[in-house]
Amino acid sequence: MDVAASEFYTKDGKYDLNFKKQPNDGAHVHSAQSLGQLYKDFVKEFPIVSIEDPFDQDDWGSWASLLASVDIQLVGDDLLVTNPKRIVEAIKKKACNGLLQKVNKIGTVIESIQAALDAKAAGWGVMVSHWSGETEDNLIADLSVGLIKTGGAPCRSEQLAKYNQLLRIEEELGSVQYAGETFRSP
């Protein structure tokens, strides 16, 4: 579940789930604590295994509180921005247990690889992600070697290029196995 909560984080530290309708009556404004409870309720009621960006990128305490109370993967995209310094901080604060690795967010392939190595060393899940509007360069398929987070079916050429490269890698490797539900145990 990709929440992207920084998009609806208000100046007064609340989360407005009806942020696209302005002005609104505030009926859907949550404190971090009540939003965290909403996520916990979702996890109990639905087979959710991963939540991406459940809180604002600087709401470290809420991240840590949620991670301590659920047995799922909490993925930092906006929180971590594939930055090794923010990953060290997240490890120290026990804020998340998953990295959405985007080479374009940190700027260099080497920094991106370091971010993934740091996250894996902490026992986190790492997902390599492409982003909308990028080129057809298939480098991230090679980086992921089979683990890629996508926004749905490969319907555009830049997404298809990555999937085609994954198929070539699979063909080259021979017998490969899909990780399935055992992809990681948080």
PDB file of C-alpha atoms in Angstrom:
ATOM      1  CA  MET A   1       0.000   0.000   0.000  1.00  0.00           C
ATOM      2  CA  ASP A   2       1.674   3.229  -1.146  1.00  0.00           C
ATOM      3  CA  VAL A   3       0.296   6.018   1.024  1.00  0.00           C
ATOM      4  CA  ALA A   4       2.611   8.936   0.113  1.00  0.00           C
ATOM      5  CA  ALA A   5       1.548  10.660   3.346  1.00  0.00           C
ATOM      6  CA  SER A   6       3.859  13.651   2.854  1.00  0.00           C
ATOM      7  CA  GLU A   7       1.388  14.726   0.171  1.00  0.00           C
ATOM      8  CA  PHE A   8      -1.370  15.288   2.725  1.00  0.00           C
ATOM      9  CA  TYR A   9       0.670  16.311   5.775  1.00  0.00           C
ATOM     10  CA  THR A  10      -0.503  19.712   7.005  1.00  0.00           C
ATOM     11  CA  LYS A  11       1.506  22.646   8.335  1.00  0.00           C
ATOM     12  CA  ASP A  12       0.154  21.968  11.828  1.00  0.00           C
ATOM     13  CA  GLY A  13       1.397  18.363  11.854  1.00  0.00           C
ATOM     14  CA  LYS A  14      -1.845  16.580  10.973  1.00  0.00           C
ATOM     15  CA  TYR A  15      -2.827  14.355   8.060  1.00  0.00           C
ATOM     16  CA  ASP A  16      -5.741  15.538   5.895  1.00  0.00           C
ATOM     17  CA  LEU A  17      -7.138  12.558   3.984  1.00  0.00           C
ATOM     18  CA  ASN A  18      -9.482  14.919   2.122  1.00  0.00           C
ATOM     19  CA  PHE A  19      -6.617  17.240   1.106  1.00  0.00           C
ATOM     20  CA  LYS A  20      -7.678  17.465  -2.533  1.00  0.00           C
ATOM     21  CA  LYS A  21     -10.896  19.213  -1.546  1.00  0.00           C
ATOM     22  CA  GLN A  22     -10.062  22.631  -0.158  1.00  0.00           C
ATOM     23  CA  PRO A  23     -11.535  24.083   1.846  1.00  0.00           C
ATOM     24  CA  ASN A  24     -13.004  21.052   3.588  1.00  0.00           C
ATOM     25  CA  ASP A  25     -14.781  20.512   6.908  1.00  0.00           C
ATOM     26  CA  GLY A  26     -11.807  18.754   8.540  1.00  0.00           C
ATOM     27  CA  ALA A  27     -13.764  15.546   9.129  1.00  0.00           C
ATOM     28  CA  HIS A  28     -10.960  13.506   7.589  1.00  0.00           C
ATOM     29  CA  VAL A  29      -8.052  15.155   9.375  1.00  0.00           C
ATOM     30  CA  HIS A  30      -6.088  12.751  11.565  1.00  0.00           C
ATOM     31  CA  SER A  31      -3.382  13.110  14.140  1.00  0.00           C
ATOM     32  CA  ALA A  32      -0.352  10.901  13.521  1.00  0.00           C
ATOM     33  CA  GLN A  33      -1.576   8.629  16.311  1.00  0.00           C
ATOM     34  CA  SER A  34      -5.071   8.190  14.840  1.00  0.00           C
ATOM     35  CA  LEU A  35      -3.632   7.640  11.352  1.00  0.00           C
ATOM     36  CA  GLY A  36      -1.317   5.000  12.816  1.00  0.00           C
ATOM     37  CA  GLN A  37      -4.319   3.306  14.401  1.00  0.00           C
ATOM     38  CA  LEU A  38      -6.098   3.348  11.043  1.00  0.00           C
ATOM     39  CA  TYR A  39      -3.130   1.521   9.483  1.00  0.00           C
ATOM     40  CA  LYS A  40      -3.129  -1.031  12.311  1.00  0.00           C
ATOM     41  CA  ASP A  41      -6.844  -1.629  11.735  1.00  0.00           C
ATOM     42  CA  PHE A  42      -6.198  -2.121   8.003  1.00  0.00           C
ATOM     43  CA  VAL A  43      -3.420  -4.616   8.750  1.00  0.00           C
ATOM     44  CA  LYS A  44      -5.756  -6.608  11.012  1.00  0.00           C
ATOM     45  CA  GLU A  45      -8.623  -6.556   8.522  1.00  0.00           C
ATOM     46  CA  PHE A  46      -6.798  -6.980   5.204  1.00  0.00           C
ATOM     47  CA  PRO A  47      -3.808  -9.064   4.044  1.00  0.00           C
ATOM     48  CA  ILE A  48      -1.444  -6.090   3.921  1.00  0.00           C
ATOM     49  CA  VAL A  49       2.234  -7.056   3.961  1.00  0.00           C
ATOM     50  CA  SER A  50       3.818  -3.709   3.167  1.00  0.00           C
ATOM     51  CA  ILE A  51       3.054  -0.004   3.609  1.00  0.00           C
ATOM     52  CA  GLU A  52       5.106   2.620   1.799  1.00  0.00           C
ATOM     53  CA  ASP A  53       5.440   6.147   3.213  1.00  0.00           C
ATOM     54  CA  PRO A  54       2.709   5.917   5.887  1.00  0.00           C
ATOM     55  CA  PHE A  55       3.789   9.233   7.449  1.00  0.00           C
ATOM     56  CA  ASP A  56       5.547  12.444   6.468  1.00  0.00           C
ATOM     57  CA  GLN A  57       9.228  12.161   5.600  1.00  0.00           C
ATOM     58  CA  ASP A  58      10.227  13.997   8.783  1.00  0.00           C
ATOM     59  CA  ASP A  59       7.704  12.428  11.174  1.00  0.00           C
ATOM     60  CA  TRP A  60      10.298   9.968  12.518  1.00  0.00           C
ATOM     61  CA  GLY A  61       8.473   9.267  15.780  1.00  0.00           C
ATOM     62  CA  SER A  62       5.297   8.142  14.028  1.00  0.00           C
ATOM     63  CA  TRP A  63       7.257   5.832  11.749  1.00  0.00           C
ATOM     64  CA  ALA A  64       9.016   4.248  14.738  1.00  0.00           C
ATOM     65  CA  SER A  65       5.783   3.890  16.696  1.00  0.00           C
ATOM     66  CA  LEU A  66       4.023   2.120  13.838  1.00  0.00           C
ATOM     67  CA  LEU A  67       6.971  -0.179  13.123  1.00  0.00           C
ATOM     68  CA  ALA A  68       7.062  -1.240  16.778  1.00  0.00           C
ATOM     69  CA  SER A  69       3.372  -2.177  16.679  1.00  0.00           C
ATOM     70  CA  VAL A  70       2.946  -4.091  13.394  1.00  0.00           C
ATOM     71  CA  ASP A  71       4.544  -7.175  11.892  1.00  0.00           C
ATOM     72  CA  ILE A  72       4.724  -5.977   8.295  1.00  0.00           C
ATOM     73  CA  GLN A  73       7.190  -4.178   6.089  1.00  0.00           C
ATOM     74  CA  LEU A  74       7.267  -0.369   6.332  1.00  0.00           C
ATOM     75  CA  VAL A  75       8.970   1.002   3.245  1.00  0.00           C
ATOM     76  CA  GLY A  76      10.707   4.353   3.142  1.00  0.00           C
ATOM     77  CA  ASP A  77      10.633   6.127  -0.193  1.00  0.00           C
ATOM     78  CA  ASP A  78      10.152   9.805   0.656  1.00  0.00           C
ATOM     79  CA  LEU A  79      11.520   9.101   4.148  1.00  0.00           C
ATOM     80  CA  LEU A  80      14.830   7.718   2.890  1.00  0.00           C
ATOM     81  CA  VAL A  81      15.215   9.134  -0.644  1.00  0.00           C
ATOM     82  CA  THR A  82      17.795   6.352  -1.234  1.00  0.00           C
ATOM     83  CA  ASN A  83      20.190   8.400   0.899  1.00  0.00           C
ATOM     84  CA  PRO A  84      22.691   6.405   3.004  1.00  0.00           C
ATOM     85  CA  LYS A  85      22.690   9.143   5.694  1.00  0.00           C
ATOM     86  CA  ARG A  86      18.916   8.946   6.108  1.00  0.00           C
ATOM     87  CA  ILE A  87      19.116   5.146   6.125  1.00  0.00           C
ATOM     88  CA  VAL A  88      21.598   5.285   9.034  1.00  0.00           C
ATOM     89  CA  GLU A  89      19.195   7.610  10.875  1.00  0.00           C
ATOM     90  CA  ALA A  90      16.219   5.328  10.158  1.00  0.00           C
ATOM     91  CA  ILE A  91      18.163   2.295  11.425  1.00  0.00           C
ATOM     92  CA  LYS A  92      19.111   4.164  14.602  1.00  0.00           C
ATOM     93  CA  LYS A  93      15.522   5.333  15.182  1.00  0.00           C
ATOM     94  CA  LYS A  94      13.987   1.982  14.135  1.00  0.00           C
ATOM     95  CA  ALA A  95      11.713   3.905  11.791  1.00  0.00           C
ATOM     96  CA  CYS A  96      11.271   1.410   8.953  1.00  0.00           C
ATOM     97  CA  ASN A  97      12.407  -1.952   7.656  1.00  0.00           C
ATOM     98  CA  GLY A  98      12.288  -1.520   3.899  1.00  0.00           C
ATOM     99  CA  LEU A  99      13.928   0.672   1.269  1.00  0.00           C
ATOM    100  CA  LEU A 100      12.418   1.721  -2.021  1.00  0.00           C
ATOM    101  CA  GLN A 101      15.626   2.189  -3.988  1.00  0.00           C
ATOM    102  CA  LYS A 102      15.472   4.822  -6.702  1.00  0.00           C
ATOM    103  CA  VAL A 103      18.744   5.656  -8.395  1.00  0.00           C
ATOM    104  CA  ASN A 104      17.361   9.016  -9.523  1.00  0.00           C
ATOM    105  CA  LYS A 105      16.668  10.164  -5.954  1.00  0.00           C
ATOM    106  CA  ILE A 106      20.256  10.002  -4.685  1.00  0.00           C
ATOM    107  CA  GLY A 107      21.986  10.860  -7.943  1.00  0.00           C
ATOM    108  CA  THR A 108      24.658   8.204  -8.451  1.00  0.00           C
ATOM    109  CA  VAL A 109      24.593   4.468  -8.963  1.00  0.00           C
ATOM    110  CA  ILE A 110      27.346   4.025  -6.348  1.00  0.00           C
ATOM    111  CA  GLU A 111      25.362   5.897  -3.668  1.00  0.00           C
ATOM    112  CA  SER A 112      22.282   3.914  -4.617  1.00  0.00           C
ATOM    113  CA  ILE A 113      24.150   0.617  -4.265  1.00  0.00           C
ATOM    114  CA  GLN A 114      25.545   1.751  -0.895  1.00  0.00           C
ATOM    115  CA  ALA A 115      22.022   2.565   0.245  1.00  0.00           C
ATOM    116  CA  ALA A 116      20.857  -0.932  -0.711  1.00  0.00           C
ATOM    117  CA  LEU A 117      23.843  -2.566   1.002  1.00  0.00           C
ATOM    118  CA  ASP A 118      23.227  -0.587   4.209  1.00  0.00           C
ATOM    119  CA  ALA A 119      19.535  -1.482   4.180  1.00  0.00           C
ATOM    120  CA  LYS A 120      20.227  -5.177   3.559  1.00  0.00           C
ATOM    121  CA  ALA A 121      22.859  -5.210   6.326  1.00  0.00           C
ATOM    122  CA  ALA A 122      20.117  -4.012   8.697  1.00  0.00           C
ATOM    123  CA  GLY A 123      17.892  -6.903   7.594  1.00  0.00           C
ATOM    124  CA  TRP A 124      15.561  -4.717   5.572  1.00  0.00           C
ATOM    125  CA  GLY A 125      13.736  -5.552   2.377  1.00  0.00           C
ATOM    126  CA  VAL A 126      15.005  -3.642  -0.670  1.00  0.00           C
ATOM    127  CA  MET A 127      12.904  -2.967  -3.740  1.00  0.00           C
ATOM    128  CA  VAL A 128      14.403  -1.385  -6.817  1.00  0.00           C
ATOM    129  CA  SER A 129      11.928   0.966  -8.439  1.00  0.00           C
ATOM    130  CA  HIS A 130      11.569   2.668 -11.761  1.00  0.00           C
ATOM    131  CA  TRP A 131       9.812   6.002 -11.918  1.00  0.00           C
ATOM    132  CA  SER A 132       7.295   7.498 -14.276  1.00  0.00           C
ATOM    133  CA  GLY A 133       8.588   9.441 -17.225  1.00  0.00           C
ATOM    134  CA  GLU A 134      12.114   8.035 -17.152  1.00  0.00           C
ATOM    135  CA  THR A 135      14.094   6.713 -20.101  1.00  0.00           C
ATOM    136  CA  GLU A 136      14.044   3.222 -21.545  1.00  0.00           C
ATOM    137  CA  ASP A 137      17.500   2.521 -20.081  1.00  0.00           C
ATOM    138  CA  ASN A 138      17.234  -0.870 -18.422  1.00  0.00           C
ATOM    139  CA  LEU A 139      20.036  -0.535 -15.833  1.00  0.00           C
ATOM    140  CA  ILE A 140      17.648  -0.891 -12.910  1.00  0.00           C
ATOM    141  CA  ALA A 141      16.566  -4.296 -14.193  1.00  0.00           C
ATOM    142  CA  ASP A 142      20.183  -5.379 -13.858  1.00  0.00           C
ATOM    143  CA  LEU A 143      20.356  -3.807 -10.384  1.00  0.00           C
ATOM    144  CA  SER A 144      17.257  -5.584  -9.216  1.00  0.00           C
ATOM    145  CA  VAL A 145      17.919  -8.954 -10.915  1.00  0.00           C
ATOM    146  CA  GLY A 146      14.302  -9.881 -10.547  1.00  0.00           C
ATOM    147  CA  LEU A 147      12.986  -7.684  -7.746  1.00  0.00           C
ATOM    148  CA  ILE A 148      11.223  -4.632  -9.165  1.00  0.00           C
ATOM    149  CA  LYS A 149       8.372  -2.556  -7.762  1.00  0.00           C
ATOM    150  CA  THR A 150       6.067  -1.239 -10.433  1.00  0.00           C
ATOM    151  CA  GLY A 151       2.937   0.826 -10.626  1.00  0.00           C
ATOM    152  CA  GLY A 152       0.827  -1.780 -12.372  1.00  0.00           C
ATOM    153  CA  ALA A 153       0.950  -3.507 -15.712  1.00  0.00           C
ATOM    154  CA  PRO A 154       3.843  -2.637 -18.026  1.00  0.00           C
ATOM    155  CA  CYS A 155       1.901  -0.371 -20.339  1.00  0.00           C
ATOM    156  CA  ARG A 156       4.533   2.133 -21.376  1.00  0.00           C
ATOM    157  CA  SER A 157       7.758   1.581 -23.251  1.00  0.00           C
ATOM    158  CA  GLU A 158      10.037   2.681 -20.399  1.00  0.00           C
ATOM    159  CA  GLN A 159       8.387   0.095 -18.108  1.00  0.00           C
ATOM    160  CA  LEU A 160       8.430  -2.608 -20.775  1.00  0.00           C
ATOM    161  CA  ALA A 161      12.166  -2.088 -21.319  1.00  0.00           C
ATOM    162  CA  LYS A 162      12.809  -3.111 -17.706  1.00  0.00           C
ATOM    163  CA  TYR A 163      10.600  -6.190 -17.914  1.00  0.00           C
ATOM    164  CA  ASN A 164      12.232  -7.242 -21.178  1.00  0.00           C
ATOM    165  CA  GLN A 165      15.655  -6.946 -19.538  1.00  0.00           C
ATOM    166  CA  LEU A 166      14.440  -9.041 -16.607  1.00  0.00           C
ATOM    167  CA  LEU A 167      13.347 -11.720 -19.061  1.00  0.00           C
ATOM    168  CA  ARG A 168      16.785 -11.640 -20.712  1.00  0.00           C
ATOM    169  CA  ILE A 169      18.457 -11.947 -17.293  1.00  0.00           C
ATOM    170  CA  GLU A 170      16.184 -14.868 -16.393  1.00  0.00           C
ATOM    171  CA  GLU A 171      17.025 -16.581 -19.674  1.00  0.00           C
ATOM    172  CA  GLU A 172      20.737 -16.056 -19.075  1.00  0.00           C
ATOM    173  CA  LEU A 173      20.601 -17.335 -15.484  1.00  0.00           C
ATOM    174  CA  GLY A 174      18.614 -20.427 -16.393  1.00  0.00           C
ATOM    175  CA  SER A 175      16.509 -21.825 -13.587  1.00  0.00           C
ATOM    176  CA  VAL A 176      15.307 -19.011 -11.324  1.00  0.00           C
ATOM    177  CA  GLN A 177      12.669 -19.105  -8.620  1.00  0.00           C
ATOM    178  CA  TYR A 178      10.068 -16.468  -7.766  1.00  0.00           C
ATOM    179  CA  ALA A 179      10.347 -15.582  -4.077  1.00  0.00           C
ATOM    180  CA  GLY A 180       6.588 -15.220  -3.641  1.00  0.00           C
ATOM    181  CA  GLU A 181       5.232 -14.759  -0.126  1.00  0.00           C
ATOM    182  CA  THR A 182       8.596 -15.681   1.372  1.00  0.00           C
ATOM    183  CA  PHE A 183      10.304 -12.647  -0.172  1.00  0.00           C
ATOM    184  CA  ARG A 184      11.246 -11.557   3.324  1.00  0.00           C
ATOM    185  CA  SER A 185      10.092 -11.950   6.885  1.00  0.00           C
ATOM    186  CA  PRO A 186      10.006  -8.606   8.729  1.00  0.00           C
TER     187      PRO A 186
END
